[in-house]
XYZ file of C-alpha atoms in Angstrom:
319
model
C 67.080 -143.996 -13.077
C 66.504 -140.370 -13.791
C 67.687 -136.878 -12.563
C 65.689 -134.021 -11.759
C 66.360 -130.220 -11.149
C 64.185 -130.190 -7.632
C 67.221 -131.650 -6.173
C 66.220 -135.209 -6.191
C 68.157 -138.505 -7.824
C 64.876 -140.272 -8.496
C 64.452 -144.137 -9.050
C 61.626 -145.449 -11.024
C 61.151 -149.444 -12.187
C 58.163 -148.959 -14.027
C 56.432 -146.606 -16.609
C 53.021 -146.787 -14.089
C 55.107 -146.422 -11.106
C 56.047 -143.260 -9.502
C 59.799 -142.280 -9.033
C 61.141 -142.604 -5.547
C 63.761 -140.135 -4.423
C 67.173 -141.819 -3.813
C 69.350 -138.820 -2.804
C 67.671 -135.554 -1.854
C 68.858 -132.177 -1.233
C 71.658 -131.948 -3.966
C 72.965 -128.446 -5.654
C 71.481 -128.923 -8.718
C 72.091 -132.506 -10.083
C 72.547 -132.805 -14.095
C 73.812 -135.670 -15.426
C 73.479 -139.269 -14.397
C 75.133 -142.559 -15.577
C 75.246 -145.900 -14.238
C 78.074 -148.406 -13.646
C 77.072 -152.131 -14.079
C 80.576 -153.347 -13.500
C 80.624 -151.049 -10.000
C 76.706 -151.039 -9.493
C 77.145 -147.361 -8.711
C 75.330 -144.508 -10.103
C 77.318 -141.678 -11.010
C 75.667 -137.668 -11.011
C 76.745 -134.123 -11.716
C 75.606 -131.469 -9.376
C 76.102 -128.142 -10.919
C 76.053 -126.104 -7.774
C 75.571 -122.319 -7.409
C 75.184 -120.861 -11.071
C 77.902 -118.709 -11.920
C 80.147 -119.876 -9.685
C 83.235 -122.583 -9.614
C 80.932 -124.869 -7.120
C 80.311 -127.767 -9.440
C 80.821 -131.327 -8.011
C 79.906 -134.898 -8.697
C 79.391 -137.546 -6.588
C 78.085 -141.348 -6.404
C 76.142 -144.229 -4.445
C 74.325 -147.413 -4.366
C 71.063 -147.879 -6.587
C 69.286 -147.523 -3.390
C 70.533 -144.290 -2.524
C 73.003 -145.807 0.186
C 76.999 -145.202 0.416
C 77.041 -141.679 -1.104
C 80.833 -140.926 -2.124
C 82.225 -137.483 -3.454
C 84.070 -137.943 -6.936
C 85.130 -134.419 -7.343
C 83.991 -132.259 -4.526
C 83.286 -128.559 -4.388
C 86.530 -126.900 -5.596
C 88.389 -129.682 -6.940
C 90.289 -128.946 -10.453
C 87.846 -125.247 -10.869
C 84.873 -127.211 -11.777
C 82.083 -124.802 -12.218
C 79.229 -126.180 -14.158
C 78.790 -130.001 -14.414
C 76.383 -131.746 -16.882
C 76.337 -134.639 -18.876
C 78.167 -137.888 -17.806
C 79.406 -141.070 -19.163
C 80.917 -144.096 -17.573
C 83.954 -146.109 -19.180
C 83.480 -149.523 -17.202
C 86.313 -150.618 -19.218
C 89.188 -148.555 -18.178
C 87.246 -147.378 -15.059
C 87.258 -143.749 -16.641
C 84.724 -141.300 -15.862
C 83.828 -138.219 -18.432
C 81.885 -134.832 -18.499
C 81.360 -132.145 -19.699
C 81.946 -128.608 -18.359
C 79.118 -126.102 -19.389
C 80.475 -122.783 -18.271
C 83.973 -123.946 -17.619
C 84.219 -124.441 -21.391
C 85.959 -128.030 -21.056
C 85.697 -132.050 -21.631
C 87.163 -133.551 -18.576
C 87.807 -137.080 -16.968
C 89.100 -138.922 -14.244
C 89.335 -142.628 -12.408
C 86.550 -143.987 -11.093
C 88.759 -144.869 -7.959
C 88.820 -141.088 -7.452
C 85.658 -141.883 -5.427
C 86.682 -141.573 -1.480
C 84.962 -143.619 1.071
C 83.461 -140.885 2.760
C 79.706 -139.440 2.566
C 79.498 -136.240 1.115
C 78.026 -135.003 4.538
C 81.583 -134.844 5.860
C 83.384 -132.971 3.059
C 86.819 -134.111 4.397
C 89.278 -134.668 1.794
C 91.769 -137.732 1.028
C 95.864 -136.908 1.715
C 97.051 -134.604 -0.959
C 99.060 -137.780 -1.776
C 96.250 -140.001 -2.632
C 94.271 -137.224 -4.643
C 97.493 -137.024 -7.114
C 97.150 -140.304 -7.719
C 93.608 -140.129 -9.517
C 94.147 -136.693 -11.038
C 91.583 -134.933 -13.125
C 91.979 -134.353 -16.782
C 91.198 -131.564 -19.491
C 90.529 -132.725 -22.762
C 88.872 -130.267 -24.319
C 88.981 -126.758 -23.517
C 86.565 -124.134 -25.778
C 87.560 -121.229 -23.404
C 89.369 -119.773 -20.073
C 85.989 -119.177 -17.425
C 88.579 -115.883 -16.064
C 87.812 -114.358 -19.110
C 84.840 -112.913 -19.126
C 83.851 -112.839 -23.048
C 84.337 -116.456 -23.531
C 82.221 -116.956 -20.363
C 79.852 -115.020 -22.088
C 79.934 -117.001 -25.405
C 77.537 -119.754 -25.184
C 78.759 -120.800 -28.567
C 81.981 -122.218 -26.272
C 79.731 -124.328 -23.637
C 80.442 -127.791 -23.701
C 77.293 -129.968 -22.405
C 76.987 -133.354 -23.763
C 79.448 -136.041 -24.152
C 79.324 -139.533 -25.432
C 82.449 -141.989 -26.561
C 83.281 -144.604 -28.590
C 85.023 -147.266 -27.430
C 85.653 -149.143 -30.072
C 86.644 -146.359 -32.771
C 88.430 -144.671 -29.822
C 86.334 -141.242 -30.673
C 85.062 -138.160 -28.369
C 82.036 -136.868 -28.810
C 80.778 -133.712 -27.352
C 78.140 -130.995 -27.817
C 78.335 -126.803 -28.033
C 75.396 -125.869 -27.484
C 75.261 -121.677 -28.431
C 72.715 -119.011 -27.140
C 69.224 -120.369 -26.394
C 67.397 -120.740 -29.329
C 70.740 -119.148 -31.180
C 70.817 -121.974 -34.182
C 74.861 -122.010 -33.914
C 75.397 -125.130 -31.754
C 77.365 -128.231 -32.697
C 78.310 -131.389 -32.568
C 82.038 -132.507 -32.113
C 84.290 -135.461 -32.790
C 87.690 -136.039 -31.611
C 90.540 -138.908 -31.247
C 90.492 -139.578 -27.683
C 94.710 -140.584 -28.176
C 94.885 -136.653 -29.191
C 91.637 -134.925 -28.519
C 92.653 -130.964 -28.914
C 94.619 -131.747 -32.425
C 91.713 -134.706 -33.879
C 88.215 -131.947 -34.124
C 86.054 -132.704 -36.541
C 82.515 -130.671 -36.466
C 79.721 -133.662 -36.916
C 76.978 -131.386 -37.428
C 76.741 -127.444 -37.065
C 73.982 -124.767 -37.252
C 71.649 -126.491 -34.984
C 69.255 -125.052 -32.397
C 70.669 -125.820 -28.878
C 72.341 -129.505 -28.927
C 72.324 -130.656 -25.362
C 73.180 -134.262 -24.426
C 74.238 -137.205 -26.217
C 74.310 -141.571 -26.483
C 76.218 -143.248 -28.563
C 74.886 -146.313 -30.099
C 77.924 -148.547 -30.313
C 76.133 -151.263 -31.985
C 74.396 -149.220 -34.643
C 77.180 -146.859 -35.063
C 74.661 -144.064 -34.413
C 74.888 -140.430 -32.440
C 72.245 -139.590 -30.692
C 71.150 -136.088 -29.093
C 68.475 -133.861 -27.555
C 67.866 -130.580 -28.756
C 65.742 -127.654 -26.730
C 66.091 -125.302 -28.955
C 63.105 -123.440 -31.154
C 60.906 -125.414 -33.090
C 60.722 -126.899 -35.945
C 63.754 -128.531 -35.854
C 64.318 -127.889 -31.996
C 62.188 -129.502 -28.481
C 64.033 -132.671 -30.528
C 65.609 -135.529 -30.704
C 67.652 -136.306 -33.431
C 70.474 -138.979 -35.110
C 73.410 -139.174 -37.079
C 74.320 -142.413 -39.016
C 78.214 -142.398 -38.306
C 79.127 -145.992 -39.750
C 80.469 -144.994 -43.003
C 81.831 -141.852 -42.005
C 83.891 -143.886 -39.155
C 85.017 -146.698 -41.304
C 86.331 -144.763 -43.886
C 87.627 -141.558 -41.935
C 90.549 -140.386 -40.027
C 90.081 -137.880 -37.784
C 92.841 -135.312 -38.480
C 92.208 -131.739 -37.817
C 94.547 -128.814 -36.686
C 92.582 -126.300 -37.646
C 91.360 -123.878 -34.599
C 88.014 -123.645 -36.145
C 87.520 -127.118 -37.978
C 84.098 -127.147 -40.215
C 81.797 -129.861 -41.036
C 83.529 -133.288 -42.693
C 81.529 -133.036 -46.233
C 81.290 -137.187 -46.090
C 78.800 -136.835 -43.550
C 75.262 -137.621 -44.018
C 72.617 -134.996 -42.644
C 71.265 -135.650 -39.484
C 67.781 -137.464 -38.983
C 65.531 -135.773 -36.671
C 64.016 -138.478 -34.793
C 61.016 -136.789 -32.797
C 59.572 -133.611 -31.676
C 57.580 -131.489 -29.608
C 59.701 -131.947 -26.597
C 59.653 -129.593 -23.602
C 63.231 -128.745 -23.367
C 64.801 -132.021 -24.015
C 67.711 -132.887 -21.672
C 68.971 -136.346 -21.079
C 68.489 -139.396 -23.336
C 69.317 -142.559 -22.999
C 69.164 -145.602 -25.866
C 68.550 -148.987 -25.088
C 70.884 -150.814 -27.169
C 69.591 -153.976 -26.640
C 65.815 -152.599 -27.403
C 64.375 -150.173 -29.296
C 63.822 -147.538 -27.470
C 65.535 -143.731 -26.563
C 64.435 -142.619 -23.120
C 64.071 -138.878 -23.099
C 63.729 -136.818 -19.877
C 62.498 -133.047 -20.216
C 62.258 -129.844 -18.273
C 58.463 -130.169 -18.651
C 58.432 -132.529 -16.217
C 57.879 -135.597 -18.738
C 59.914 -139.381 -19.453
C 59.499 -140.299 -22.676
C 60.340 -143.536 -24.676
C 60.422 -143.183 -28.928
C 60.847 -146.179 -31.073
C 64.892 -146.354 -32.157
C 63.843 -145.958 -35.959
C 60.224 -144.476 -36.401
C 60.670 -142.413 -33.392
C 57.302 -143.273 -32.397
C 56.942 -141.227 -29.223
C 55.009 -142.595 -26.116
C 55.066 -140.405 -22.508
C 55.991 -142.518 -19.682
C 55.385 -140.358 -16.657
C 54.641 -136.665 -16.180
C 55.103 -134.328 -13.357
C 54.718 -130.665 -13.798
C 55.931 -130.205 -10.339
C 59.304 -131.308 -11.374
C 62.105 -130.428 -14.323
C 63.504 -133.644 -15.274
C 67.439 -133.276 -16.693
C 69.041 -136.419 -16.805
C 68.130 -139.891 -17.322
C 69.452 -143.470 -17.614
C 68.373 -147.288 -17.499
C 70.707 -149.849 -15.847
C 70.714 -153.453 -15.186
C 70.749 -154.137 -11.571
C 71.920 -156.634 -10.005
């Protein structure tokens, strides 16, 4: 599965096979993840830039039964991007670029209706799946932290087994001040831990739960952005506590350095990792899928379409 930015949720089984379109005419879809215990895929749709029009929505792998998750105007939600799936508590998280915030909610949020309708449930029956903040960087009504891209929250990754939140702040384009964030998901706002700071422009993440590993995207300036990049975590996690109350935390010194993976990206977006491979799939606004080996990075282009911007991406196990 991938995601572009012409509007399309594209399907593609094969590297020699051209994407098919699943869902068309979307606002701007972002961030894609896929459900194997619902068989759903799940997307962002970031709406009309500068604007509290983000929404998020889901359907069949075919494209069919198209449900609204959060529609347009639910809980504020301006700019949508990256998006995990918790199968096991049937949790959905994302991250909230411009609305400066981690957020999450119940998978059952998802109505029965297709978005073409935009009717909502009884005010009753929203309550009942309501949407959580996390983490919040900044207030969008203020206008400086709206302006401070050093506050935009865009990728986000967990860890179910060490409990953990991880998310990215990306900065200015090309600004070498974004970061990488840990928290406890128990106690997210009092648990931050920077993972790794002064990078180019961090975008999305995977978390490896098997290797212990973070991984992310950067499009930022070269030569250490148009990346992607990883960060060994297993020692760090077995022998840490997150604890942090500190407003500005800084980097745990009993971290290793990250590990750029591979390079000369075109604005590197959505990744990925095959856990049971060894591959990262990469999608990039160049129009390019990519596959690099999990350790050598080894890079190898899988499609390319300069007509199209591709954001996010995902592989899933249909049945």
């Amino acid at each position: 599965m991938q995601m572009d930015n012409a509007r399309k949720t594209q399907r593609q089984r094969e590297p020699d096979v051209v994407p098919t379109a699943i869902v068309t005419q979307q606002p701007l879809p972002d961030g894609i993840a896929f459900s194997t215990a619902r068989q759903r895929v799940y997307w962002t749709a970031m709406g009309t830039l500068g604007a509290n029009n983000g929404s998020i929505w889901s359907c069949r792998p075919d494209g069919s039964d198209v449900r609204a998750v959060v529609r347009v105007g639910e809980a504020q939600l301006h700019t949508p991007k990256q998006i995990v799936v918790d199968d096991v508590h049937g949790q959905l998280y994302w991250a909230d670029r411009e609305g400066m915030r981690i957020m999450r909610c119940s998978l059952d949020r998802e109505n029965n209706e297709s978005h073409e309708s935009g009717k909502k449930e009884e005010e009753e029956e929203e309550e009942e799946y309501p949407i959580e903040t996390l983490i919040q960087t900044g207030v969008w009504q203020d206008e400086t932290h709206c302006q401070d891209a050093t506050r935009w929250c865009v990728g986000v990754a967990l860890s179910l087994r060490y409990g953990k939140l991880f998310w990215t702040q990306k900065g200015p384009p090309r600004g070498v001040t974004g970061k990488v964030l840990c928290a406890d998901l128990a106690c997210p706002e009092q648990t931050v831990v920077v993972l790794a700071d002064q990078l180019p422009e961090p975008i999305d993440l995977h978390w490896d739960e098997k290797r212990e590993i973070l991984y992310w995207t950067d499009r930022g300036e070269l030569p250490w952005g148009n990346s992607l990049n990883a960060l060994d975590l297993h020692d760090w996690l077995a022998g840490t506590t997150t604890s942090s109350s500190s407003s500005s935390p800084s980097v745990s010194s009993s971290l290793p350095p990250p590990r750029l993976l591979s390079r000369n990206f075109h604005d590197p977006i959505g990744l990925s990792v095959d856990t049971a491979g060894e591959w990262v799939y990469v999608a990039d606004l160049g129009g390019s899928l990519y596959r690099c080996h999990i350790t050598s990075g080894e890079k190898e282009k899988l499609y390319q379409d300069e007509g199209c911007a591709f954001a996010g991406i995902t592989h899933a196990a249909i049945e």
